[in-house]
PDB file of C-alpha atoms in Angstrom:
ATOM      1  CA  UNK A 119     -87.869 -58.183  -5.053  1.00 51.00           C
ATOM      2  CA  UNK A 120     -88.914 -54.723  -5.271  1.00 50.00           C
ATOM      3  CA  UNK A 121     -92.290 -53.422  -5.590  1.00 54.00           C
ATOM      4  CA  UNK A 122     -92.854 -50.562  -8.489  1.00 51.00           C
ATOM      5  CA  UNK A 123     -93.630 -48.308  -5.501  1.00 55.00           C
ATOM      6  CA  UNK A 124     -90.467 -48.962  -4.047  1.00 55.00           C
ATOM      7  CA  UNK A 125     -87.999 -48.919  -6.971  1.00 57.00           C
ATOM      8  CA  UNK A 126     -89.868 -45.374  -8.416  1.00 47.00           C
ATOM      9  CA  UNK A 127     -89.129 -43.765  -4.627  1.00 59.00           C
ATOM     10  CA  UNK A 128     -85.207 -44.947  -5.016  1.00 60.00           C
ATOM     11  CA  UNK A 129     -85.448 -43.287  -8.283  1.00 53.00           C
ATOM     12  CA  UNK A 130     -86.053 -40.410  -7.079  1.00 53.00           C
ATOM     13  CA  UNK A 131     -83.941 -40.204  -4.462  1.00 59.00           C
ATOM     14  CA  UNK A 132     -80.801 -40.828  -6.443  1.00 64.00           C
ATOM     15  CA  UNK A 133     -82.391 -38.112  -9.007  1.00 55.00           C
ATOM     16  CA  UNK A 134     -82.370 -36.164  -6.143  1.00 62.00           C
ATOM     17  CA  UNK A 135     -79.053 -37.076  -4.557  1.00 60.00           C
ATOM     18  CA  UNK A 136     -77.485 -36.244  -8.304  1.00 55.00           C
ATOM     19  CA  UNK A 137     -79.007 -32.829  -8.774  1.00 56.00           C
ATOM     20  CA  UNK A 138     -78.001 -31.891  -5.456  1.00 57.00           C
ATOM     21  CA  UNK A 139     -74.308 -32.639  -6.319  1.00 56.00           C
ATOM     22  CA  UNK A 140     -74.503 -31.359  -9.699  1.00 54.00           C
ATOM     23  CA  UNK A 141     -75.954 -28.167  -7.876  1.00 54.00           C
ATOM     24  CA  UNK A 142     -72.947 -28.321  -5.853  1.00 55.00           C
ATOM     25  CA  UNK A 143     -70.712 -28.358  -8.462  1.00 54.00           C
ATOM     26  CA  UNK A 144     -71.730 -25.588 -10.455  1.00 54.00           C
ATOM     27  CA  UNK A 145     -71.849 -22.931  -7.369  1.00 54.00           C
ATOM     28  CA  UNK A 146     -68.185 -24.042  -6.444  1.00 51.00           C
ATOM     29  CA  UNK A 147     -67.106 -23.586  -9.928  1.00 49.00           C
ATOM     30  CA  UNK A 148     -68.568 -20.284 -10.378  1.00 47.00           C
ATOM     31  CA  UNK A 149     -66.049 -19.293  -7.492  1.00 48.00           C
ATOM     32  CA  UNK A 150     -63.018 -17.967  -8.012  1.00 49.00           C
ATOM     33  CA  UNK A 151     -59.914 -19.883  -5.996  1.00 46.00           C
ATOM     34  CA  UNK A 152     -57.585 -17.669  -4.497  1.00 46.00           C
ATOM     35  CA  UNK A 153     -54.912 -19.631  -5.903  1.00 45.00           C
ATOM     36  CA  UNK A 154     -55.702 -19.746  -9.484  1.00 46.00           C
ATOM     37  CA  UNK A 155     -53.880 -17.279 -10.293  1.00 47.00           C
ATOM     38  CA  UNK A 156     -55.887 -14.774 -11.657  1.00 47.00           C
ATOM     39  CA  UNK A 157     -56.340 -11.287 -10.446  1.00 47.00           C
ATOM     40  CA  UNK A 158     -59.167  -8.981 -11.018  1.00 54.00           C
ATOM     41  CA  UNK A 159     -58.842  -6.420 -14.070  1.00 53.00           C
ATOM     42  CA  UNK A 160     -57.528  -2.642 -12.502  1.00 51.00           C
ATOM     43  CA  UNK A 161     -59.594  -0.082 -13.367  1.00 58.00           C
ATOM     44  CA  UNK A 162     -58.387   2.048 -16.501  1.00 66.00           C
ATOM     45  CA  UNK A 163     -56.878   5.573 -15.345  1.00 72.00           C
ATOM     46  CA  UNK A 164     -58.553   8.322 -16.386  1.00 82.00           C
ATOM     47  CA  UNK A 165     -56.701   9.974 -19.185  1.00 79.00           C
ATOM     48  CA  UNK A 166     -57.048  13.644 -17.455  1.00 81.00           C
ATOM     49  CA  UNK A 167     -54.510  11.983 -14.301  1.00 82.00           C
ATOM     50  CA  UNK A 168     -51.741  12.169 -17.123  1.00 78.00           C
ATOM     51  CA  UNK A 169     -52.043  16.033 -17.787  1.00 79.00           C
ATOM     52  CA  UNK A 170     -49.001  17.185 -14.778  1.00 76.00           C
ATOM     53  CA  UNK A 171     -49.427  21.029 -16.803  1.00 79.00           C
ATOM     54  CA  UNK A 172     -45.378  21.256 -15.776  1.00 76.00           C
ATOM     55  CA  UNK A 173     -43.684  23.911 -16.563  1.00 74.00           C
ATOM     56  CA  UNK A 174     -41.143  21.831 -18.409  1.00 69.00           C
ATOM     57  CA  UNK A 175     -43.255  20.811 -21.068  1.00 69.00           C
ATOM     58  CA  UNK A 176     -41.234  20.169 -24.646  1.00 78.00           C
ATOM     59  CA  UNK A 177     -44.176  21.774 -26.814  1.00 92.00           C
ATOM     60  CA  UNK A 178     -42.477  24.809 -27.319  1.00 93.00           C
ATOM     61  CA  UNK A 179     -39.854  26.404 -28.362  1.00 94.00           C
ATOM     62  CA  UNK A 180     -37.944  30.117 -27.515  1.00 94.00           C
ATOM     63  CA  UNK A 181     -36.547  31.326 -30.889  1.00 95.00           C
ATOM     64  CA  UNK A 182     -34.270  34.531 -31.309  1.00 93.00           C
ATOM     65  CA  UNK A 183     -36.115  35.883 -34.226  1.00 92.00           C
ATOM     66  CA  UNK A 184     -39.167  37.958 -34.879  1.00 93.00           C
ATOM     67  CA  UNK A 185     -43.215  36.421 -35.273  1.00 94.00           C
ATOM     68  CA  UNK A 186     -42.795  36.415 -39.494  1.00 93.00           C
ATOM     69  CA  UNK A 187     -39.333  35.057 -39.660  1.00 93.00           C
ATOM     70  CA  UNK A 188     -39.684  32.142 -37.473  1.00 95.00           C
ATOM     71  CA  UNK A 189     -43.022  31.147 -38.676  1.00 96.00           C
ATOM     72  CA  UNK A 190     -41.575  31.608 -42.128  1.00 95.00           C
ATOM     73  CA  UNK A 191     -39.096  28.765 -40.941  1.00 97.00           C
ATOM     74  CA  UNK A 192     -41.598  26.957 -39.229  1.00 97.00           C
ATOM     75  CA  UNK A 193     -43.747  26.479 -42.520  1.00 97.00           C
ATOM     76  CA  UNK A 194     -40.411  25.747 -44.833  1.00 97.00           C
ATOM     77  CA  UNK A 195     -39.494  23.244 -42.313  1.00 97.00           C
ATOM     78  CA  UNK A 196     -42.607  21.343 -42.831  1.00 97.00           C
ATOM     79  CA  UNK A 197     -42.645  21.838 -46.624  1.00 97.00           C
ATOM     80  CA  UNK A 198     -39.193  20.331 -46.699  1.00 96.00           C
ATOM     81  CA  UNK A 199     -40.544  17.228 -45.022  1.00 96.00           C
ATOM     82  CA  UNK A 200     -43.507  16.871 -47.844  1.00 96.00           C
ATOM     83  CA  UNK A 201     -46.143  18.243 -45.809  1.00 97.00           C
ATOM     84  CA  UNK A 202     -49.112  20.221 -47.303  1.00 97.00           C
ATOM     85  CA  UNK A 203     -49.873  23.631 -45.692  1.00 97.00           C
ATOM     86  CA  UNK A 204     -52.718  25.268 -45.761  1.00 94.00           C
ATOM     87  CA  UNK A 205     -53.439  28.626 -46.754  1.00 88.00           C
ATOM     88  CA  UNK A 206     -54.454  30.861 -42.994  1.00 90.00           C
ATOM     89  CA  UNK A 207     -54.803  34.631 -42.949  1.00 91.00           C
ATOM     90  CA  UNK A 208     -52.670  34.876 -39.563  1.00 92.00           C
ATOM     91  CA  UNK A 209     -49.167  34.414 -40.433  1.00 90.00           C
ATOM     92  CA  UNK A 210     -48.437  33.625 -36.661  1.00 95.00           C
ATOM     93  CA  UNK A 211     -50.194  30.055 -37.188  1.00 96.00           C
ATOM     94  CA  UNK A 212     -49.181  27.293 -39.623  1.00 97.00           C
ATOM     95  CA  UNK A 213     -51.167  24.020 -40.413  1.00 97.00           C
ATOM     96  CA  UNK A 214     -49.651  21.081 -42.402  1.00 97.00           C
ATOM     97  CA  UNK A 215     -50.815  17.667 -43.215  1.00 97.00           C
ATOM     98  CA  UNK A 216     -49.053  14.678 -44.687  1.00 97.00           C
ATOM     99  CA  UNK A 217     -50.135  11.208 -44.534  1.00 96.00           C
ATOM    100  CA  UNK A 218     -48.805   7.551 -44.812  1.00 95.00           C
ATOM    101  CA  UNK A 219     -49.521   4.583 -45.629  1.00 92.00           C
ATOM    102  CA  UNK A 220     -46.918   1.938 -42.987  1.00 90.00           C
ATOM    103  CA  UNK A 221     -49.195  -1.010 -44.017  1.00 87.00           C
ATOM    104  CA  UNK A 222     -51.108  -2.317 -46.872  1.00 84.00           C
ATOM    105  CA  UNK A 223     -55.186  -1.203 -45.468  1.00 87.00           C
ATOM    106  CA  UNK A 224     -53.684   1.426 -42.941  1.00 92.00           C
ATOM    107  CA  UNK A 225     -53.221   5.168 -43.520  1.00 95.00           C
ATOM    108  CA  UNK A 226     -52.141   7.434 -41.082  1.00 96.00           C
ATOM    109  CA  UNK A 227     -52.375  11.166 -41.250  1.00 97.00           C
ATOM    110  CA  UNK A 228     -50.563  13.663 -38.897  1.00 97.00           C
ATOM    111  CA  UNK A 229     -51.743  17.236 -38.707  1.00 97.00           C
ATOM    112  CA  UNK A 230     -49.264  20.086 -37.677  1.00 96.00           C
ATOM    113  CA  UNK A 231     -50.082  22.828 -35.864  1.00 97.00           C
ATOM    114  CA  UNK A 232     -47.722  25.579 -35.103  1.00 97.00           C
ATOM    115  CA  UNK A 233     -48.662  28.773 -33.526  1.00 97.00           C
ATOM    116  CA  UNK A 234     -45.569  31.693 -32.978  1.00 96.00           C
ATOM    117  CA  UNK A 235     -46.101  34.250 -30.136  1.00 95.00           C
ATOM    118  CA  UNK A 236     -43.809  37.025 -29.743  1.00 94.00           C
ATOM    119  CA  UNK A 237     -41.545  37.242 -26.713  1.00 90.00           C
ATOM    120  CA  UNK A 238     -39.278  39.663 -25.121  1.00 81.00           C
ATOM    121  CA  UNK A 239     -38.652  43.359 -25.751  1.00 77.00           C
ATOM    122  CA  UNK A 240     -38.900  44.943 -29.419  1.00 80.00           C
ATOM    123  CA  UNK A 241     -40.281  41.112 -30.425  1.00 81.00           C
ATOM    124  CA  UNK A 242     -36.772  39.992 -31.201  1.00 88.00           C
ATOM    125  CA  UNK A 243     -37.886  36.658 -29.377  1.00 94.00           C
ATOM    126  CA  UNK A 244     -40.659  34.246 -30.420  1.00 95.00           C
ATOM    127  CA  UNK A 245     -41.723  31.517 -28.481  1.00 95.00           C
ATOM    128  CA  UNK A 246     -42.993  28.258 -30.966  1.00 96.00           C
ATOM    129  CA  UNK A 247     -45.419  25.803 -29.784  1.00 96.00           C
ATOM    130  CA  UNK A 248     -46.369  22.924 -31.605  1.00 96.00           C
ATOM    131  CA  UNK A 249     -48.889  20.030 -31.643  1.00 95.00           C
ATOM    132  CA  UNK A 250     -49.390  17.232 -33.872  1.00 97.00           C
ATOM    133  CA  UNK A 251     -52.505  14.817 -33.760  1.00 97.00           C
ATOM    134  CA  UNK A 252     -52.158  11.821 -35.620  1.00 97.00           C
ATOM    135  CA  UNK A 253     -55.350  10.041 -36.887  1.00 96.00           C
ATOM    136  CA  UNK A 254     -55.170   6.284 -37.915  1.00 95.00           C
ATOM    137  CA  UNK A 255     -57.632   4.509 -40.792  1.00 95.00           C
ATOM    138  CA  UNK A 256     -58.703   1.190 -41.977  1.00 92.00           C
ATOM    139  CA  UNK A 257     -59.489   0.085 -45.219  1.00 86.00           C
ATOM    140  CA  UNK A 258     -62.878  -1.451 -44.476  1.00 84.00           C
ATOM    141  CA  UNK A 259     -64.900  -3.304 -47.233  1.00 78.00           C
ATOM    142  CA  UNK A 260     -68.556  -3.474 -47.360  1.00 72.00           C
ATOM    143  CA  UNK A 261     -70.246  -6.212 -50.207  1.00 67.00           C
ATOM    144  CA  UNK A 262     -72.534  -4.521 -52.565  1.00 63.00           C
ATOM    145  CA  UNK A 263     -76.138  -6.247 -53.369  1.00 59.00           C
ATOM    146  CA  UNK A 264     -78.925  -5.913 -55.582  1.00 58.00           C
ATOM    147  CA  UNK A 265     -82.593  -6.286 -55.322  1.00 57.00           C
ATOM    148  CA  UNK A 266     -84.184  -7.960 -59.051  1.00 59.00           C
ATOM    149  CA  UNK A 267     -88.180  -7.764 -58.813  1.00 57.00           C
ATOM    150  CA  UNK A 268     -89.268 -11.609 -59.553  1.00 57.00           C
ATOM    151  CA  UNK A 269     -93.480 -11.428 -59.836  1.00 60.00           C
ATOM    152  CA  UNK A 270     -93.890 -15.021 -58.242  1.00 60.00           C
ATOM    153  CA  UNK A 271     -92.043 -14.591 -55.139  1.00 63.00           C
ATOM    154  CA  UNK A 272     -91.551 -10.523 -54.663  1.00 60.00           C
ATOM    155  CA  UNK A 273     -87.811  -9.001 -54.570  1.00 61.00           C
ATOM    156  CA  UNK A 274     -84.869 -11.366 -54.128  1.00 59.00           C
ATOM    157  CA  UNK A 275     -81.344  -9.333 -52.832  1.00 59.00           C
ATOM    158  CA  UNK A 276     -78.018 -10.782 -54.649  1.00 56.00           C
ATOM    159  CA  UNK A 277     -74.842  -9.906 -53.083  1.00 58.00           C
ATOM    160  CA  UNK A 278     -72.279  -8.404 -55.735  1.00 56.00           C
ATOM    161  CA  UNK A 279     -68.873 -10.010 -56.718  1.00 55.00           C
ATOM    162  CA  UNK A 280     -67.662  -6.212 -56.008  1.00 54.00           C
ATOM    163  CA  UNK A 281     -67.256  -4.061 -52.427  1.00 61.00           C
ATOM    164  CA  UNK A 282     -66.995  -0.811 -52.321  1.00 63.00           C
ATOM    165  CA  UNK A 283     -63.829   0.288 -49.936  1.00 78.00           C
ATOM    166  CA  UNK A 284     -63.832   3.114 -47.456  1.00 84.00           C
ATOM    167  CA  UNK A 285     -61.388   4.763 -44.956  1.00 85.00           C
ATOM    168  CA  UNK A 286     -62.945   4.788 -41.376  1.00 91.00           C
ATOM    169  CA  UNK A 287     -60.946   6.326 -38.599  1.00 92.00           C
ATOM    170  CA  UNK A 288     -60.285   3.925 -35.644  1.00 93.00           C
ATOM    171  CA  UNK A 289     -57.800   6.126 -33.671  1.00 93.00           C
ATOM    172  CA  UNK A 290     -57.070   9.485 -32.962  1.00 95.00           C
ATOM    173  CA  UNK A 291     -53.991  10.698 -30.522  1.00 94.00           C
ATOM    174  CA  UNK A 292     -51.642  13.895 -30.470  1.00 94.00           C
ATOM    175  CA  UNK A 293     -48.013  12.611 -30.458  1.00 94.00           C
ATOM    176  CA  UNK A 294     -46.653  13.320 -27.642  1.00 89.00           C
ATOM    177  CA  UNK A 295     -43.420  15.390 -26.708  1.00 81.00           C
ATOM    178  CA  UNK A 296     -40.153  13.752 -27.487  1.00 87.00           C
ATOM    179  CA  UNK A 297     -37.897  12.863 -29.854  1.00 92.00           C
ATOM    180  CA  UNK A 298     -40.517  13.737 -32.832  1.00 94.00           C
ATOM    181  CA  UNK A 299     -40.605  17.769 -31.697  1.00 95.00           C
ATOM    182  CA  UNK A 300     -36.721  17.632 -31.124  1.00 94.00           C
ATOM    183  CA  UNK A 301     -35.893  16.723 -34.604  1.00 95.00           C
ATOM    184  CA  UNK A 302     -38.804  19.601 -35.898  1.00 97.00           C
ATOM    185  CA  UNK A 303     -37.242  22.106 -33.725  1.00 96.00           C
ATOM    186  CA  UNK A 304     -33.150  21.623 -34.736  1.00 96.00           C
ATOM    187  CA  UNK A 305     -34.738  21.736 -38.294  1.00 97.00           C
ATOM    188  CA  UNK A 306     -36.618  24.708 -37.131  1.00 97.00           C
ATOM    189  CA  UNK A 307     -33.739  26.815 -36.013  1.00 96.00           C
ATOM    190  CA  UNK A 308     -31.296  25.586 -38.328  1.00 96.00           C
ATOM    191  CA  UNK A 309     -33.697  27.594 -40.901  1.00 96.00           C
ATOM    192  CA  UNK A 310     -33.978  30.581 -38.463  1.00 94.00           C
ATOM    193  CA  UNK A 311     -30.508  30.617 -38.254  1.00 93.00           C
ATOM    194  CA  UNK A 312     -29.719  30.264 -42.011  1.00 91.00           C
ATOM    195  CA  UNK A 313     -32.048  33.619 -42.567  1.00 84.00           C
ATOM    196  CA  UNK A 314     -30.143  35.580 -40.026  1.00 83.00           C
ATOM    197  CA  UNK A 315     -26.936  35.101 -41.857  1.00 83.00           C
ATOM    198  CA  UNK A 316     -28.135  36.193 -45.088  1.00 80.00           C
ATOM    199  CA  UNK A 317     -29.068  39.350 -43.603  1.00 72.00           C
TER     200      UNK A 317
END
């Protein structure tokens, strides 16, 4: 039979022998296995990698037509569409906004920028460029409460049945060149175009 002596120092050498393995344990899972299959996270590229400044870029357009005229068809093109202009002083730039509204608490709103630049002897040629940013919102929802002044116990806060709703941009982009300034453009010079004839 075992004396207390002797049964407490087993004790503690199995406590001993246990936290050593549990010790063990934890450092070897905290290691990654080559063969688990994951792989670490590549770094994000820098968004200023993706600006090549080619000289093929599709923002812009070469229109044979003076600075008015085209802009003229630049800003009917965009009022045909539903977009809002706004009022400038230099008839060489046009702004226009329109939003949407693809799902039920998201609104998206794409500003259009157009600037024309004459080109080419006697400005008979303009060249167009365009931009568009488009800005996306949530519908977020924040719970209204009020404070009611109890003597006893000081001022108790009750949240409201009612929220008050606001828009809060979570993305910002300009669309890039494709498809979207093709279609503007055809619509562009189909306009330009039109004018010249009824000259």
């Amino acid at each position: 039979m075992m004396t207390g002596s002797a049964q407490l120092s087993t004790f503690f050498k199995r406590a001993s022998a246990c936290a050593a393995a549990l010790l063990l344990l934890c450092s070897c899972s905290s290691l990654r296995s080559p063969f688990s299959g994951e792989e670490k996270a590549a770094p994000k590229s820098q968004v200023y990698l993706r600006e090549n400044f080619q000289a093929d870029e599709t923002f812009s357009r070469l229109f044979d037509g003076n600075v008015e005229e085209t802009c003229e068809a630049a800003r009917r093109a965009l009022l045909s569409q539903g977009y809002l202009i706004s009022d400038l002083p230099d008839k060489s730039r046009v702004n226009g906004r329109k939003r949407f509204q693809p799902e039920g608490e998201v609104h998206v709103e794409i500003n259009f920028n157009v600037v024309c630049v004459p080109d080419g002897q006697g400005d008979r040629l303009t060249t167009v460029f365009v931009s568009a940013l488009q800005d996306r919102y949530s519908l977020k929802k924040s719970p209204n409460s009020t404070s009611i002044g109890v003597s006893a116990i000081g001022s108790i806060s009750l949240p409201l049945s009612s929220s008050d709703d606001a828009l809060v941009k979570v993305a910002s982009e300009t669309i890039p060149a494709g498809a979207f300034y093709d279609r503007y453009f055809a619509l562009m010079q189909r306009l330009v175009s039109e004018r010249a004839a009824d000259k």
